[in-house]
Coordinates of C-alpha atoms and ligand atoms in Angstrom, one line a residue:
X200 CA 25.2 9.0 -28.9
X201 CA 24.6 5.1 -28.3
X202 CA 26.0 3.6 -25.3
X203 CA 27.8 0.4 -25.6
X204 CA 23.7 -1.3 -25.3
X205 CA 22.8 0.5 -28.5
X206 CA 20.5 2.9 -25.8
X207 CA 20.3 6.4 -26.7
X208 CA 21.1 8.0 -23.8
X209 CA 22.2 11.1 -25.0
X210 CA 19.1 13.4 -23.5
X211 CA 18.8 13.1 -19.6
X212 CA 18.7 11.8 -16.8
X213 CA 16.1 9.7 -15.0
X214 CA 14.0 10.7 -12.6
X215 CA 12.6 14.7 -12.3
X216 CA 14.3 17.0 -9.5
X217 CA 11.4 18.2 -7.9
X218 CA 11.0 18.2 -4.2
X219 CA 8.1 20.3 -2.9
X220 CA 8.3 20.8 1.0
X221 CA 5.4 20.8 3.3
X222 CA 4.5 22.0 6.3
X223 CA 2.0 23.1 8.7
X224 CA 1.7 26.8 9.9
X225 CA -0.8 28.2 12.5
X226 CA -0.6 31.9 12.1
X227 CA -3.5 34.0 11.0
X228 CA -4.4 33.7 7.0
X229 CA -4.0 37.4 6.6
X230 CA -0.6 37.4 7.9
X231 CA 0.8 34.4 6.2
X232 CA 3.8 36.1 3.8
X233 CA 3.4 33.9 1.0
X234 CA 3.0 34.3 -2.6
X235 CA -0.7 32.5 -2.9
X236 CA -2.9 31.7 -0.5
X237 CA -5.4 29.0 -1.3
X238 CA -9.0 29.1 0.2
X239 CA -11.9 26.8 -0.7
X240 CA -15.4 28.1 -1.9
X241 CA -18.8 26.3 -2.4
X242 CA -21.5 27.5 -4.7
X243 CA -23.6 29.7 -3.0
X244 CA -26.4 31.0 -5.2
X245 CA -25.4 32.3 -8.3
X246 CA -21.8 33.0 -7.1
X247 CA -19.4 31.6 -4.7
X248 CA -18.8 31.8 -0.8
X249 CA -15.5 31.0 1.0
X250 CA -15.6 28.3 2.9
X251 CA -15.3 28.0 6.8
X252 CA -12.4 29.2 7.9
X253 CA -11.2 32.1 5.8
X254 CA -13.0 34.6 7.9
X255 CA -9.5 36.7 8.9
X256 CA -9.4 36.8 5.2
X257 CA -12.8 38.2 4.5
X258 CA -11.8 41.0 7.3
X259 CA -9.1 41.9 5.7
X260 CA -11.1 42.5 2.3
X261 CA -13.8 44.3 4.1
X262 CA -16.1 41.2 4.2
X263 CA -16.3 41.6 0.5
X264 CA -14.2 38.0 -0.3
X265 CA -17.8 36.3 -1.6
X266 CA -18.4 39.6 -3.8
X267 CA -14.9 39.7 -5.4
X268 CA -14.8 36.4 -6.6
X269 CA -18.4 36.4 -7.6
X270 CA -17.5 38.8 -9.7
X271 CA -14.6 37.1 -10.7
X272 CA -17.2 34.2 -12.4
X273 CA -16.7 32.1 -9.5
X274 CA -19.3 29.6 -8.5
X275 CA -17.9 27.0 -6.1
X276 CA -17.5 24.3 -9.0
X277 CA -15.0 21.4 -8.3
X278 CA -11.8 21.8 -10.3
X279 CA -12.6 25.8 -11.0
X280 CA -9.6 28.0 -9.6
X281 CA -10.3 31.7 -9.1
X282 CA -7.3 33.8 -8.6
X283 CA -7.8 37.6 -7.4
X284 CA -5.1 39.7 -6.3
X285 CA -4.9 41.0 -2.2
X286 CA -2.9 44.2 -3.5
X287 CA -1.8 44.6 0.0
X288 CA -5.1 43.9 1.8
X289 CA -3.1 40.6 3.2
X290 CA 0.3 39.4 3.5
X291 CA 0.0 37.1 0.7
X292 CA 0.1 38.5 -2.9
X293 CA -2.9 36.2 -4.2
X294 CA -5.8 34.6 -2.5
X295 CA -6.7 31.7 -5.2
X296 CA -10.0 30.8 -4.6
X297 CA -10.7 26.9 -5.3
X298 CA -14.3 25.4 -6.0
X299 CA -15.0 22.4 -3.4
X300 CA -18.1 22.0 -4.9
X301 CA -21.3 20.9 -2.2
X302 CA -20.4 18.5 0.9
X303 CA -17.0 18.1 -0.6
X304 CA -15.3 14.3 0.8
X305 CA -11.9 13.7 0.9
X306 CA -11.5 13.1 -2.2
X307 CA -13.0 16.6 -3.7
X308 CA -10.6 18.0 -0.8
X309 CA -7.3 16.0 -2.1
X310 CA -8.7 17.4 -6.1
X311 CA -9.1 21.0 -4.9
X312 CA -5.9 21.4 -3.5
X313 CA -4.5 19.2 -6.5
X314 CA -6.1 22.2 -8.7
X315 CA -4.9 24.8 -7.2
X316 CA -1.3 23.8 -6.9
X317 CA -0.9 22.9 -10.0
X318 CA -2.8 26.2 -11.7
X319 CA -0.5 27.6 -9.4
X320 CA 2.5 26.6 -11.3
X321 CA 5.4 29.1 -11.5
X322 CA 4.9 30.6 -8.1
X323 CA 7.4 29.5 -5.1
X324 CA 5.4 29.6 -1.9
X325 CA 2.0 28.7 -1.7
X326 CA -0.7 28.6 1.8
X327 CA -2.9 26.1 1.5
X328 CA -6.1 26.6 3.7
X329 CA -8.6 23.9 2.9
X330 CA -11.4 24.0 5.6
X331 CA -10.5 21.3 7.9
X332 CA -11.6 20.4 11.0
X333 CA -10.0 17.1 11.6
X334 CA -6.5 14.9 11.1
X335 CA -8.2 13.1 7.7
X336 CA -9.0 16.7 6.4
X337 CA -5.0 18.2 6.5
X338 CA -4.3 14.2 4.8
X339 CA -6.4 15.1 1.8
X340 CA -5.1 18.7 1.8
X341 CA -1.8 17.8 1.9
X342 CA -1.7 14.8 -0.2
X343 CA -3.5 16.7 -3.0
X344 CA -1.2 19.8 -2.7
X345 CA 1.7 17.8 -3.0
X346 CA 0.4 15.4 -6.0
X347 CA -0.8 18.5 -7.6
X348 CA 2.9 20.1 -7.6
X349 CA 4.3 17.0 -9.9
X350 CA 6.2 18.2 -13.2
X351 CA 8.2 15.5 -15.4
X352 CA 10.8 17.9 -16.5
X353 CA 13.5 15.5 -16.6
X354 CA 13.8 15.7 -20.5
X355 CA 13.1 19.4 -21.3
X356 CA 15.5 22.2 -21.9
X357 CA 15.5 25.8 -21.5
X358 CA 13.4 27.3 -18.5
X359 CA 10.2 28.1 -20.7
X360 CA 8.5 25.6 -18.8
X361 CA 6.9 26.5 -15.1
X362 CA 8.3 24.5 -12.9
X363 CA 5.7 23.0 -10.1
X364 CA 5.0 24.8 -6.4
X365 CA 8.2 24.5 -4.1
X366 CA 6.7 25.1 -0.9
X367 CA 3.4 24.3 0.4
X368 CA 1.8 25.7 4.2
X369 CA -1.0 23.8 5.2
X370 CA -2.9 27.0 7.2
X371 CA -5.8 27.5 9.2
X372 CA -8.2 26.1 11.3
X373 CA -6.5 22.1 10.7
X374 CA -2.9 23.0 11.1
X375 CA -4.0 22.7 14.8
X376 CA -6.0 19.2 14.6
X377 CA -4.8 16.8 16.9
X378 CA -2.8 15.0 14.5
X379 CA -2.0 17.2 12.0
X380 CA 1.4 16.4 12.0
X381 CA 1.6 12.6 11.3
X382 CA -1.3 13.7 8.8
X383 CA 1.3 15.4 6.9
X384 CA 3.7 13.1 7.6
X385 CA 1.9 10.4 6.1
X386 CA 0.2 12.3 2.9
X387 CA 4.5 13.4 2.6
X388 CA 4.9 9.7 2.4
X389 CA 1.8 8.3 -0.3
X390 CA 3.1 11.6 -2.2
X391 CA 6.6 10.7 -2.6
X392 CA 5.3 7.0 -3.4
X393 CA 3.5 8.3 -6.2
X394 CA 5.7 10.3 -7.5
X395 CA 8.0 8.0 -8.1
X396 CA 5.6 5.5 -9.6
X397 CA 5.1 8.9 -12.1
X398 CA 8.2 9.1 -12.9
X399 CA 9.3 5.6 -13.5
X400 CA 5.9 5.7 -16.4
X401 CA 6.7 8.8 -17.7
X402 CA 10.4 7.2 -18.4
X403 CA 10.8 7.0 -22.0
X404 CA 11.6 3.6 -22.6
X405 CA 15.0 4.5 -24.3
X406 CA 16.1 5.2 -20.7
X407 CA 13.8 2.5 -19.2
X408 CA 15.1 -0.5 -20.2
X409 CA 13.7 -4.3 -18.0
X410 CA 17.7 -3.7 -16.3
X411 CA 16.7 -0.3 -15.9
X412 CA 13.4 -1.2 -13.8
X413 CA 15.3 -3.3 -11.9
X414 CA 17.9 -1.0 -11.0
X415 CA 15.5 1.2 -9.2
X416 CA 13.9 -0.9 -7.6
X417 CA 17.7 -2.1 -6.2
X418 CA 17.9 1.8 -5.4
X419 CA 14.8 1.9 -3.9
X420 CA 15.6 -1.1 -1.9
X421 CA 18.5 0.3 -0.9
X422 CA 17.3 3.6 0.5
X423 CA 14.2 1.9 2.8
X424 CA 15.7 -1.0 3.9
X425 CA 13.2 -3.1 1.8
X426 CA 15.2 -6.8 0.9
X427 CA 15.7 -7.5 -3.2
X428 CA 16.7 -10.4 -5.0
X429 CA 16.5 -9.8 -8.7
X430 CA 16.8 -12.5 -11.5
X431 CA 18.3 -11.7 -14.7
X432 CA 18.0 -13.4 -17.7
X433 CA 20.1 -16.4 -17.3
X434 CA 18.6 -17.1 -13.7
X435 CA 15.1 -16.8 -15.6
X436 CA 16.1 -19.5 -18.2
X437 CA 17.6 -21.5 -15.5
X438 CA 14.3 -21.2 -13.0
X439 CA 11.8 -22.1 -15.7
X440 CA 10.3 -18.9 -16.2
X441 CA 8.7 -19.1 -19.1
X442 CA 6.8 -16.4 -19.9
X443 CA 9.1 -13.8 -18.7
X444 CA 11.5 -15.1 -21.2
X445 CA 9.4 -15.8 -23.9
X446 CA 8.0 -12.3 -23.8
X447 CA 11.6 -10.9 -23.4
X448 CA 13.3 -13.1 -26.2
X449 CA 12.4 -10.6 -29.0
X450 CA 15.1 -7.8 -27.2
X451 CA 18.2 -6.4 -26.9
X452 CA 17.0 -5.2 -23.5
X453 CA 16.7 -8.7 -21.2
X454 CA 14.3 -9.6 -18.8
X455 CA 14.4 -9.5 -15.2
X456 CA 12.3 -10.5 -12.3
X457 CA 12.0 -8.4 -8.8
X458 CA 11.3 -9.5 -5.3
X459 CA 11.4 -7.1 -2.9
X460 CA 10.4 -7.7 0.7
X461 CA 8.8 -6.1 3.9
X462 CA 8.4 -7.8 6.8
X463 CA 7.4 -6.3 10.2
X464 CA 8.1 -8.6 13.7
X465 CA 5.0 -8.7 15.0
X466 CA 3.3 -9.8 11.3
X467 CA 1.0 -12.5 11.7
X468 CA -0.2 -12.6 8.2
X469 CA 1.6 -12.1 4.4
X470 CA 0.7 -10.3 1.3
X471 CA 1.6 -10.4 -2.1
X472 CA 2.0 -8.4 -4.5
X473 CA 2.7 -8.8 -8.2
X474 CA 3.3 -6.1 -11.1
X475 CA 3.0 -6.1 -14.5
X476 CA 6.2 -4.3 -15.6
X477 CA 6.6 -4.4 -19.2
X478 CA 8.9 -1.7 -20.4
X479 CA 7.7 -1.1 -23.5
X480 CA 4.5 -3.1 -25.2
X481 CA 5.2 -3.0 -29.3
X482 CA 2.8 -6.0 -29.1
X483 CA 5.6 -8.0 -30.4
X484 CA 5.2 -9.8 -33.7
X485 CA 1.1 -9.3 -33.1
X486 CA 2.3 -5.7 -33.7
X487 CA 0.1 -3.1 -32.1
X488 CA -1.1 0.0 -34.7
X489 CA 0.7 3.4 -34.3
X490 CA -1.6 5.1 -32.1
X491 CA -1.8 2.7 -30.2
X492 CA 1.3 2.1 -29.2
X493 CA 3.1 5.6 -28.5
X494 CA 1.9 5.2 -24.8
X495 CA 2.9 1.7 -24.1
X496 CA 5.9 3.0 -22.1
X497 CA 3.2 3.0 -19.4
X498 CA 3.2 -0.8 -19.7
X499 CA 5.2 -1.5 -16.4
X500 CA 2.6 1.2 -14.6
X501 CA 1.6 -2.4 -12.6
X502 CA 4.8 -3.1 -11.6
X503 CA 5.9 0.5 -10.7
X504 CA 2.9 0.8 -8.2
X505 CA 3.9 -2.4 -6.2
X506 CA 7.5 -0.5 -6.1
X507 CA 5.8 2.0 -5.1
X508 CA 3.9 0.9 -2.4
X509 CA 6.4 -1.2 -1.1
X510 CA 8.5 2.2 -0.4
X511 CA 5.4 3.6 1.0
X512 CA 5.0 0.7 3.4
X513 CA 8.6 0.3 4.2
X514 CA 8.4 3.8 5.4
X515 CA 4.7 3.5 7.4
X516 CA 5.6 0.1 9.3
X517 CA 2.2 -2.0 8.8
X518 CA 2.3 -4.8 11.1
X519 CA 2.0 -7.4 8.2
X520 CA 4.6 -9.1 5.5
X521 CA 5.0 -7.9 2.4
X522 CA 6.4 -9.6 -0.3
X523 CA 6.6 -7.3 -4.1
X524 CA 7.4 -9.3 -7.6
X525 CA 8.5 -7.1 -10.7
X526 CA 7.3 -9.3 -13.9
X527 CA 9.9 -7.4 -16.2
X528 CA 10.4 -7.4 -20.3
X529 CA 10.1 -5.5 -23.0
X530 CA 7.4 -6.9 -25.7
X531 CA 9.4 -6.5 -29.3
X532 CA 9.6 -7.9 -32.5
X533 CA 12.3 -9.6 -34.1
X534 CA 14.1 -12.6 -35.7
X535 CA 14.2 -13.7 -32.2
X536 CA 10.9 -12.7 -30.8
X537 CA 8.6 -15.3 -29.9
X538 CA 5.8 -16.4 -32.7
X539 CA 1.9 -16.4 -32.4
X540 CA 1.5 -20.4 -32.3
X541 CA 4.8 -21.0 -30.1
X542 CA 4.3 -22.9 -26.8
X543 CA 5.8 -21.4 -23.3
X544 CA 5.9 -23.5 -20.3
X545 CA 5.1 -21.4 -17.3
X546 CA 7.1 -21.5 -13.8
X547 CA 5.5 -24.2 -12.0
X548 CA 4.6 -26.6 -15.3
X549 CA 1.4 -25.5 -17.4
X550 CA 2.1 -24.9 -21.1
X551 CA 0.7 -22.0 -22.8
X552 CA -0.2 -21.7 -26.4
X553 CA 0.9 -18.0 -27.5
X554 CA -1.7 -17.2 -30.1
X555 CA -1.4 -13.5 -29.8
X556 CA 2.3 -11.6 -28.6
X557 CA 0.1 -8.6 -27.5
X558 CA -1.1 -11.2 -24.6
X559 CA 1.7 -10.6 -23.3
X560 CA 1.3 -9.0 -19.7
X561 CA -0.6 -12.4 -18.9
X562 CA 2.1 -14.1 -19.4
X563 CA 4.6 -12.5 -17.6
X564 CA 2.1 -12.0 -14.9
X565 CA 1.5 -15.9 -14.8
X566 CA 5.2 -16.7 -13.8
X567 CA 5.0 -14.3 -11.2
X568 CA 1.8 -15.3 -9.7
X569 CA 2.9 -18.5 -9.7
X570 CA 6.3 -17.6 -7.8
X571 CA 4.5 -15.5 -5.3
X572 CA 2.8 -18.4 -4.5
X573 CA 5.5 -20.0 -2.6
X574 CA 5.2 -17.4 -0.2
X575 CA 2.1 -18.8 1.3
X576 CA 0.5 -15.4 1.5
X577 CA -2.8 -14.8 3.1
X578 CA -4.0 -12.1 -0.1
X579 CA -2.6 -12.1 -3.5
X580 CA -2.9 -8.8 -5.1
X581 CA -2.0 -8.5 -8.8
X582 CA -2.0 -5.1 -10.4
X583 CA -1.3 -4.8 -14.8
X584 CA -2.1 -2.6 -17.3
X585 CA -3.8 -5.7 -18.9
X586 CA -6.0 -5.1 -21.2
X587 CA -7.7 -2.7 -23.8
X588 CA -11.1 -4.5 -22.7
X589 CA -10.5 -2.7 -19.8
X590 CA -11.1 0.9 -20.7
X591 CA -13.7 -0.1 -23.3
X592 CA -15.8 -1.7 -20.2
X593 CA -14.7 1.3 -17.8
X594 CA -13.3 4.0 -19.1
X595 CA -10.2 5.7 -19.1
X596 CA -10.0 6.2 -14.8
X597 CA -11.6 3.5 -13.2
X598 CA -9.6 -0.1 -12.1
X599 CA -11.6 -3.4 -12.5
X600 CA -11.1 -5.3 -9.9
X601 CA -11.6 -9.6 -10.4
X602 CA -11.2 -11.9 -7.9
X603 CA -11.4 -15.7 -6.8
X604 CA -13.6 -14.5 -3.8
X605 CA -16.6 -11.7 -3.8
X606 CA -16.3 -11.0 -0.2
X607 CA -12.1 -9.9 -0.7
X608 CA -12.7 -8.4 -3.8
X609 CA -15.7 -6.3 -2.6
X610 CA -13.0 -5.5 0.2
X611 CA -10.5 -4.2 -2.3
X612 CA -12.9 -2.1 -4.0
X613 CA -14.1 -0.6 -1.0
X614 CA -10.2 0.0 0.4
X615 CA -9.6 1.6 -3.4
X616 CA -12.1 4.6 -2.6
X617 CA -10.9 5.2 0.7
X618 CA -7.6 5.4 -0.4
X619 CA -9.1 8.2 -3.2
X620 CA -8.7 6.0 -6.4
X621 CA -12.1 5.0 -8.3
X622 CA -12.2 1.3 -8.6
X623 CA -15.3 -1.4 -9.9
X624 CA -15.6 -4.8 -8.9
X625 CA -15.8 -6.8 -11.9
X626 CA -17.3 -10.7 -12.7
X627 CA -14.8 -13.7 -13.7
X628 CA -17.9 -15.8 -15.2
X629 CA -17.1 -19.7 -15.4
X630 CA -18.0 -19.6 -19.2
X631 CA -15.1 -17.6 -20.4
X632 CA -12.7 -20.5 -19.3
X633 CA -13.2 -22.5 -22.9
X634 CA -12.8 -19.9 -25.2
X635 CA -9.3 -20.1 -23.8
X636 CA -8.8 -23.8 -24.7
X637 CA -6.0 -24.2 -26.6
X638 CA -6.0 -27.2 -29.7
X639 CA -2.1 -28.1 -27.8
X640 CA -1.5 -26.6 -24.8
X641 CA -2.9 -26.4 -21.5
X642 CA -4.3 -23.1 -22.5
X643 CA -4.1 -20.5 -25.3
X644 CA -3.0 -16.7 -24.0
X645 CA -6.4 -15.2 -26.3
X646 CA -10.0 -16.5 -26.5
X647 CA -11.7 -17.4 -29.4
X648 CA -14.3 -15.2 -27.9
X649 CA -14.7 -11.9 -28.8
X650 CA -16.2 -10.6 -26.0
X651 CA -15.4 -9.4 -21.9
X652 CA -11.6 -9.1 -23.0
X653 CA -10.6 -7.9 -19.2
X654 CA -12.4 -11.0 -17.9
X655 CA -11.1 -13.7 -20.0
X656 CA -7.5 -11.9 -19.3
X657 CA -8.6 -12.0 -15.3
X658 CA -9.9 -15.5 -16.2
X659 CA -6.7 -16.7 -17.4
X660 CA -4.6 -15.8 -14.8
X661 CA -7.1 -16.8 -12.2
X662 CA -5.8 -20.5 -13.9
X663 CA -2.4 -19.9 -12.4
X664 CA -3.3 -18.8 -8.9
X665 CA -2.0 -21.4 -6.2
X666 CA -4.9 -23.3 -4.9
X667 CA -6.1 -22.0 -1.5
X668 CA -4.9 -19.0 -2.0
X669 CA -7.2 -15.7 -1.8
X670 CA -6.6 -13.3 -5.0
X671 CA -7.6 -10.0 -6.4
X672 CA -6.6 -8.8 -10.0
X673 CA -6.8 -4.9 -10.5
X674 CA -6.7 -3.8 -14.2
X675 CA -5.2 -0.7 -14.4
X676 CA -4.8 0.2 -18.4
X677 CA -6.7 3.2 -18.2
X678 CA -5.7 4.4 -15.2
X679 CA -2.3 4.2 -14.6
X680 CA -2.0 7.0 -17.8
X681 CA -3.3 10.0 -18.4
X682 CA -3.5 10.6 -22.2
X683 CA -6.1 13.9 -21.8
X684 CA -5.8 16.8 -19.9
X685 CA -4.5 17.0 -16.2
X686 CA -7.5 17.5 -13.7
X687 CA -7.5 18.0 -9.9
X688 CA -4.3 16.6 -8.7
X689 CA -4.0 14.1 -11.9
X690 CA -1.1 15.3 -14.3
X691 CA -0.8 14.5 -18.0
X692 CA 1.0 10.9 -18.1
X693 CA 2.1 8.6 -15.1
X694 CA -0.8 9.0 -13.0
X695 CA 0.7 6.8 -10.0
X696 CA -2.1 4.7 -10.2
X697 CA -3.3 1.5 -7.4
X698 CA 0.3 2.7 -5.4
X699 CA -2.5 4.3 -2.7
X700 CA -4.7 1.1 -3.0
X701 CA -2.0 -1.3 -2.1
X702 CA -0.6 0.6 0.7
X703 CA -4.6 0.5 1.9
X704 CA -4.8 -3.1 1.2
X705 CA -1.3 -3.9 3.4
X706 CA -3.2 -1.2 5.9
X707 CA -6.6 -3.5 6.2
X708 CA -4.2 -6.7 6.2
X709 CA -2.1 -5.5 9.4
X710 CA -5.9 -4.9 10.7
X711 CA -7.4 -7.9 10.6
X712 CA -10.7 -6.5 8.3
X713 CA -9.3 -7.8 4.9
Ligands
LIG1853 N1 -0.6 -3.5 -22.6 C1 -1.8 -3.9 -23.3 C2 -3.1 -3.4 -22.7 C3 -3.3 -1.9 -22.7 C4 -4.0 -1.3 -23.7 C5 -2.8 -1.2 -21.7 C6 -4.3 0.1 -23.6 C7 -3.0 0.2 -21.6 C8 -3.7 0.8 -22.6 C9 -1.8 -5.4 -23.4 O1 -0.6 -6.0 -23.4 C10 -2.5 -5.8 -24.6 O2 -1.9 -5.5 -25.7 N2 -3.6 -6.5 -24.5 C11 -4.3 -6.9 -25.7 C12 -4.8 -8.3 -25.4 C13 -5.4 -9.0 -26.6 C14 -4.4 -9.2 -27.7 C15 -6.0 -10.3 -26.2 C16 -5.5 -5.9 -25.9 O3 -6.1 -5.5 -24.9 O4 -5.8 -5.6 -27.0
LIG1854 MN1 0.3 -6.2 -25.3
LIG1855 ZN1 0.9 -5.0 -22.5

């Protein structure tokens, strides 16, 4: 059934259900009445040994925990989940064993838990005791529980599906670190962030329209206090904002731009943030091929992580402004879609020669930039699923990171694997400028060089930055979807990609180090 939009809307709703609670508990792991209990393991010879903490366990099994899983095939490997059933021995019904591999960081910690929850599908209450000795240790415990219990369920029917872990215990030594409970606090914060930036990608784009987008981000405004102002397509025309309408002109679904702002009293400095938010990329008339287009729905992953983090930092109360633009359109073909030779002029004045439609993010991305400028902010952080280049260069889960300044991008980089979220700092060299030259426009959207495709795209829109103003680009094509299998706490699909990065970077802002 078509609504009065033509949008078939006929199969759900928007957004999965799912709300897994957390919470510390303190009792002995033997007595904790759940149905799993989660312990880590390292390698330890040719087997596996639980890890610190799990001794009241081990007790209860007669000190034969290492030999029962060793016999199991486990080996301590990261991402391996050994289940083995207490039968009684303990108060839970199954100690799941999870490899932390050697010297785990944070990061194996957050993967660990990530695996286990989510091999731990299906069963309602689940103990997680990670060995933690600190506050940062419960974070990563919790944060990669709670990401590992994500399901996008909103369009399936019937119940053959397991639906993800509804309750999570964070037990054992940590659940008494001083600070354990604003640990979970905040890992119940960057989990809900990223969910929702999940969700919003794993939206099909016949229920994710650019008006769509827009309304949840007026939701999501709504519901943390965060300040919106959204243009629609008339306003767009009107304000000169040429790309966004140029890329949205080949339709039904219209264009819109987001701003969405945080501010906190005592902020003496301002970010911005722009997202690419493209709801679905058919390359336009430059039409993409088939397989590479049925995941383009994750086009607007940019713009859902700066909605994202916005939420995150609307609830965590950085002492810095934030300001959040939305670049949204859908990229389609059509008698009205724009043509490979048409000119756009972009808000602010510079004309653009659209050589390729499949440039599109750039060009959305350019209007934005250029908005955010008026903002005076002190950082400039731009985050698209830009470019193919990108995974050719890095791969499928690593961000490049550009910038008009070594020292801030460096910064980024650095704030990225803190956060947990792989990230390279990547080159804008001066030479990639003229292959963008354009025979009548200030400059073409694709270079008549073949090569470094993620650095002319970051070289372009480096042309559109306000002068003055300090800016990073992350390109996040390959990671803001998962197209393979799920690992640690990464599902299939949205991935909720650079949401955690740009809470850091607000985080290091407030601070005075970025
Ligand atoms: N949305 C794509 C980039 C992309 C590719 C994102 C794969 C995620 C996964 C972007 O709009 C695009 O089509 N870029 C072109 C640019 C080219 C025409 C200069 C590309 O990378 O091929
Ligand atoms: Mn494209
Ligand atoms: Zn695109």
């Amino acid at each position: 059934m078509l609504d009065p939009k033509g949008r078939n809307r006929s199969t759900g709703g928007l957004t999965s259900c799912y709300v897994t609670s957390i919470s510390l508990d303190g009792a002995s792991l033997a007595s904790i009445d759940v149905d799993a209990i989660v312990i880590g393991v390292a390698p330890d010879g040719p087997g596996a040994a639980p890890a610190a903490g799990a001794a009241d366990l081990d007790a209860a099994l007669d000190g034969r925990l290492a030999e029962a899983l060793t016999a199991l095939g486990a080996a301590g490997k990261p991402g391996e989940v050994t289940k083995l059933p207490a039968l009684g021995a303990v108060a839970a019904g199954l100690i799941v064993a999870v490899g932390l591999g050697e010297d785990p960081s944070a990061e194996d910690v957050r993967r660990a838990a990530g695996a286990a929850v989510r091999a731990l599908a299906g069963t309602a209450r689940v103990a997680v005791a990670l060995p933690a000795g600190s506050a940062d240790d419960v974070a990563a415990a919790a944060l990669g529980a709670l990401l590992g219990a994500y399901s996008f369920d909103a369009f399936r029917t019937g119940d053959k599906h397991k639906s993800p872990v509804e309750e999570i215990r964070l037990a054992g030594p940590g659940a008494s670190a001083a600070g354990a409970e604003d640990a979970v606090e905040r890992a119940r914060v960057l989990a809900d962030s990223i969910k929702l930036v999940r969700d919003l990608v794993n939206t099909p784009p016949s229920h994710l329209s650019p008006e769509d987008l827009a309304g949840e981000a007026e939701r999501v405004a709504g519901e943390t206090g965060l300040s919106i102002e959204v243009l629609d397509e008339k306003a767009l025309v009107e304000g000169g904002y040429g790309g966004i309408v140029g890329v949205g002109q080949g339709s039904v679904n219209p264009p819109r731009l987001v701003r969405l702002a945080y501010s906190h009293p005592e902020a003496t400095k301002t970010l911005a943030l722009v997202g690419k938010g493209i709801t679905f990329d058919s390359g336009g008339l430059s039409l993409k091929p088939a397989d590479s287009m049925d995941w383009m729905k994750s086009d607007m992953g940019g713009a859902a992580a700066v909605l994202g983090a916005l939420a995150a930092i609307a609830r965590l109360a950085p002492k810095v402004d934030v300001v959040g633009y939305l670049a949204i359109a859908e990229n389609m073909p059509s008698g009205t879609a724009q043509r490979p030779s048409d000119v756009l002029r972009i808000y602010g004045g510079k004309t653009v020669e659209v050589l390729n439609t499949d440039a599109e993010g750039r060009l959305v991305m350019a209007d934005a930039i250029v908005r955010a400028g008026e903002d005076s902010p002190d950082l400039l952080v731009d985050v698209a699923t830009l470019t193919g280049a990108q995974l050719v260069a890095l791969g499928t889960r690593t961000a490049g990171v550009m910038a008009n300044d070594d020292d801030v991008r460096e910064k980024v980089v650095a704030a990225a694997g803190r956060a947990g979220e792989a990230a390279w700092g990547m080159p804008l060299p001066a030479e990639l400028r003229k292959g963008l030259d354009s025979a009548v426009a200030d400059i073409a959207n694709m270079s008549g060089e073949r090569w470094g495709g993620m650095l002319v795209a970051g070289t372009f829109l480096k042309e559109f930055v306000p002068d003055g103003v300090r800016w990073v680009h992350l390109d996040i094509a390959g990671p803001a979807f998962n197209k393979g299998e799920p690992y640690g706490y990464t599902p299939k699909g949205g991935t909720g990609a650079a949401a955690r990065t740009l809470v850091a970077i607000a985080e290091d802002l407030a601070e005075g180090v970025l």
